[in-house]
Amino acid sequence: MRQIWLWPKSGENTYKQVCADCHGTGVLNAPKFGDKAKWVLLIAEGQVTLTAHAYFGVRGMPPKGGNPNLSIEGFSDALVYMVNNSGGGNWKSPDAKTIAAINKEVEARKAGLNKK
């Protein structure tokens, strides 16, 4: 039996595979990779809030960047990569406490939409 190892993808790889189509070109007004003027406003929302809202889906962006199999950890690392390469952030890969806070914010966003 052949064994296949599934290594976690780096933020850069996830960006290239999932995010670059939109964030590389600015599709639907997506903040382009490296565009400090657009990213600085998003970065100001904070890592937990921005990650949760983007993971849930925000503005023209679909949930999970359009990849239904993307984990919160993989998504978070891709966002860290984009933020840190856009001239306005110095985020770290989220630890377990930060991931828990992101998940809590995602759930709050779901609950808020269910009330409407």
PDB file of C-alpha atoms in Angstrom:
ATOM      1  CA  MET A   1       0.000   0.000   0.000  1.00  0.00           C
ATOM      2  CA  ARG A   2       1.378   3.361  -1.014  1.00  0.00           C
ATOM      3  CA  GLN A   3       1.327   6.058   1.634  1.00  0.00           C
ATOM      4  CA  ILE A   4       0.723   9.684   0.681  1.00  0.00           C
ATOM      5  CA  TRP A   5       1.876  12.423   3.021  1.00  0.00           C
ATOM      6  CA  LEU A   6      -0.172  15.583   3.106  1.00  0.00           C
ATOM      7  CA  TRP A   7       2.095  18.321   4.408  1.00  0.00           C
ATOM      8  CA  PRO A   8       0.588  21.617   5.471  1.00  0.00           C
ATOM      9  CA  LYS A   9       0.902  24.199   2.710  1.00  0.00           C
ATOM     10  CA  SER A  10       2.839  27.334   3.361  1.00  0.00           C
ATOM     11  CA  GLY A  11       1.003  30.632   3.205  1.00  0.00           C
ATOM     12  CA  GLU A  12       2.819  31.436  -0.021  1.00  0.00           C
ATOM     13  CA  ASN A  13       1.748  28.194  -1.673  1.00  0.00           C
ATOM     14  CA  THR A  14      -1.853  28.642  -0.593  1.00  0.00           C
ATOM     15  CA  TYR A  15      -1.772  32.225  -1.869  1.00  0.00           C
ATOM     16  CA  LYS A  16      -0.503  31.034  -5.258  1.00  0.00           C
ATOM     17  CA  GLN A  17      -3.020  28.164  -5.498  1.00  0.00           C
ATOM     18  CA  VAL A  18      -6.132  29.831  -4.067  1.00  0.00           C
ATOM     19  CA  CYS A  19      -5.765  33.589  -3.707  1.00  0.00           C
ATOM     20  CA  ALA A  20      -3.593  34.837  -6.567  1.00  0.00           C
ATOM     21  CA  ASP A  21      -6.277  34.676  -9.251  1.00  0.00           C
ATOM     22  CA  CYS A  22      -8.171  37.505  -7.572  1.00  0.00           C
ATOM     23  CA  HIS A  23      -5.603  39.193  -5.340  1.00  0.00           C
ATOM     24  CA  GLY A  24      -2.942  39.135  -8.039  1.00  0.00           C
ATOM     25  CA  THR A  25      -5.106  41.063 -10.486  1.00  0.00           C
ATOM     26  CA  GLY A  26      -7.639  42.926  -8.333  1.00  0.00           C
ATOM     27  CA  VAL A  27     -10.710  41.051  -9.589  1.00  0.00           C
ATOM     28  CA  LEU A  28     -13.928  42.522  -8.119  1.00  0.00           C
ATOM     29  CA  ASN A  29     -11.859  45.176  -6.359  1.00  0.00           C
ATOM     30  CA  ALA A  30      -9.892  42.593  -4.345  1.00  0.00           C
ATOM     31  CA  PRO A  31      -6.921  44.293  -2.691  1.00  0.00           C
ATOM     32  CA  LYS A  32      -3.985  43.444  -4.932  1.00  0.00           C
ATOM     33  CA  PHE A  33      -0.973  41.687  -3.503  1.00  0.00           C
ATOM     34  CA  GLY A  34       1.533  44.360  -2.482  1.00  0.00           C
ATOM     35  CA  ASP A  35      -0.907  47.304  -2.674  1.00  0.00           C
ATOM     36  CA  LYS A  36      -0.097  49.020   0.614  1.00  0.00           C
ATOM     37  CA  ALA A  37      -2.799  51.696   0.218  1.00  0.00           C
ATOM     38  CA  LYS A  38      -5.580  49.100   0.061  1.00  0.00           C
ATOM     39  CA  TRP A  39      -4.130  46.679   2.590  1.00  0.00           C
ATOM     40  CA  VAL A  40      -3.410  49.247   5.307  1.00  0.00           C
ATOM     41  CA  LEU A  41      -7.132  49.781   5.927  1.00  0.00           C
ATOM     42  CA  LEU A  42      -7.783  46.055   6.103  1.00  0.00           C
ATOM     43  CA  ILE A  43      -4.795  45.413   8.345  1.00  0.00           C
ATOM     44  CA  ALA A  44      -6.201  48.008  10.761  1.00  0.00           C
ATOM     45  CA  GLU A  45      -9.173  45.678  11.387  1.00  0.00           C
ATOM     46  CA  GLY A  46      -6.770  43.338  13.184  1.00  0.00           C
ATOM     47  CA  GLN A  47      -5.701  39.796  12.451  1.00  0.00           C
ATOM     48  CA  VAL A  48      -8.614  38.021  14.143  1.00  0.00           C
ATOM     49  CA  THR A  49     -11.350  40.179  12.619  1.00  0.00           C
ATOM     50  CA  LEU A  50      -9.931  40.372   9.109  1.00  0.00           C
ATOM     51  CA  THR A  51      -9.160  36.659   8.992  1.00  0.00           C
ATOM     52  CA  ALA A  52     -12.589  35.637  10.296  1.00  0.00           C
ATOM     53  CA  HIS A  53     -14.544  37.957   8.022  1.00  0.00           C
ATOM     54  CA  ALA A  54     -12.547  36.996   4.937  1.00  0.00           C
ATOM     55  CA  TYR A  55     -12.764  33.273   5.788  1.00  0.00           C
ATOM     56  CA  PHE A  56     -16.533  33.606   6.175  1.00  0.00           C
ATOM     57  CA  GLY A  57     -16.791  35.635   2.976  1.00  0.00           C
ATOM     58  CA  VAL A  58     -16.861  39.397   2.748  1.00  0.00           C
ATOM     59  CA  ARG A  59     -17.572  42.004   0.093  1.00  0.00           C
ATOM     60  CA  GLY A  60     -17.063  40.188  -3.252  1.00  0.00           C
ATOM     61  CA  MET A  61     -14.939  37.431  -1.762  1.00  0.00           C
ATOM     62  CA  PRO A  62     -16.460  33.959  -1.432  1.00  0.00           C
ATOM     63  CA  PRO A  63     -16.058  31.959   1.792  1.00  0.00           C
ATOM     64  CA  LYS A  64     -12.650  30.314   2.176  1.00  0.00           C
ATOM     65  CA  GLY A  65     -11.408  32.200  -0.870  1.00  0.00           C
ATOM     66  CA  GLY A  66     -13.563  29.956  -3.021  1.00  0.00           C
ATOM     67  CA  ASN A  67     -11.902  26.716  -1.879  1.00  0.00           C
ATOM     68  CA  PRO A  68     -14.386  24.797   0.304  1.00  0.00           C
ATOM     69  CA  ASN A  69     -11.612  22.490   1.544  1.00  0.00           C
ATOM     70  CA  LEU A  70      -9.367  25.275   2.853  1.00  0.00           C
ATOM     71  CA  SER A  71      -8.834  25.056   6.598  1.00  0.00           C
ATOM     72  CA  ILE A  72      -8.857  28.110   8.825  1.00  0.00           C
ATOM     73  CA  GLU A  73      -5.152  27.491   9.491  1.00  0.00           C
ATOM     74  CA  GLY A  74      -4.278  27.353   5.781  1.00  0.00           C
ATOM     75  CA  PHE A  75      -6.409  30.406   5.052  1.00  0.00           C
ATOM     76  CA  SER A  76      -4.830  32.285   7.961  1.00  0.00           C
ATOM     77  CA  ASP A  77      -1.311  31.537   6.768  1.00  0.00           C
ATOM     78  CA  ALA A  78      -2.151  32.743   3.244  1.00  0.00           C
ATOM     79  CA  LEU A  79      -3.552  35.965   4.690  1.00  0.00           C
ATOM     80  CA  VAL A  80      -0.434  36.418   6.839  1.00  0.00           C
ATOM     81  CA  TYR A  81       1.651  36.007   3.692  1.00  0.00           C
ATOM     82  CA  MET A  82      -0.400  38.629   1.811  1.00  0.00           C
ATOM     83  CA  VAL A  83      -0.423  41.107   4.705  1.00  0.00           C
ATOM     84  CA  ASN A  84       3.301  40.798   5.348  1.00  0.00           C
ATOM     85  CA  ASN A  85       4.075  41.324   1.662  1.00  0.00           C
ATOM     86  CA  SER A  86       1.864  44.356   1.277  1.00  0.00           C
ATOM     87  CA  GLY A  87       4.035  46.814   3.143  1.00  0.00           C
ATOM     88  CA  GLY A  88       1.858  47.332   6.160  1.00  0.00           C
ATOM     89  CA  GLY A  89       1.843  44.275   8.359  1.00  0.00           C
ATOM     90  CA  ASN A  90       4.010  42.081  10.484  1.00  0.00           C
ATOM     91  CA  TRP A  91       1.626  39.281  11.372  1.00  0.00           C
ATOM     92  CA  LYS A  92       2.637  35.871  12.664  1.00  0.00           C
ATOM     93  CA  SER A  93       1.122  32.522  11.826  1.00  0.00           C
ATOM     94  CA  PRO A  94      -1.731  32.237  14.327  1.00  0.00           C
ATOM     95  CA  ASP A  95      -1.279  30.080  17.392  1.00  0.00           C
ATOM     96  CA  ALA A  96      -4.056  27.951  18.907  1.00  0.00           C
ATOM     97  CA  LYS A  97      -5.417  30.870  20.961  1.00  0.00           C
ATOM     98  CA  THR A  98      -5.650  33.103  17.893  1.00  0.00           C
ATOM     99  CA  ILE A  99      -7.272  30.325  15.828  1.00  0.00           C
ATOM    100  CA  ALA A 100      -9.864  29.898  18.600  1.00  0.00           C
ATOM    101  CA  ALA A 101     -10.574  33.651  18.526  1.00  0.00           C
ATOM    102  CA  ILE A 102     -10.924  33.553  14.727  1.00  0.00           C
ATOM    103  CA  ASN A 103     -13.343  30.621  14.948  1.00  0.00           C
ATOM    104  CA  LYS A 104     -15.366  32.474  17.594  1.00  0.00           C
ATOM    105  CA  GLU A 105     -15.610  35.524  15.314  1.00  0.00           C
ATOM    106  CA  VAL A 106     -16.664  33.318  12.374  1.00  0.00           C
ATOM    107  CA  GLU A 107     -19.437  31.831  14.519  1.00  0.00           C
ATOM    108  CA  ALA A 108     -20.559  35.306  15.624  1.00  0.00           C
ATOM    109  CA  ARG A 109     -20.731  36.368  11.989  1.00  0.00           C
ATOM    110  CA  LYS A 110     -22.825  33.298  11.130  1.00  0.00           C
ATOM    111  CA  ALA A 111     -25.176  33.996  14.035  1.00  0.00           C
ATOM    112  CA  GLY A 112     -25.537  37.636  13.008  1.00  0.00           C
ATOM    113  CA  LEU A 113     -26.545  36.693   9.490  1.00  0.00           C
ATOM    114  CA  ASN A 114     -29.037  34.135  10.759  1.00  0.00           C
ATOM    115  CA  LYS A 115     -30.895  36.869  12.684  1.00  0.00           C
ATOM    116  CA  LYS A 116     -31.751  38.806   9.529  1.00  0.00           C
TER     117      LYS A 116
END
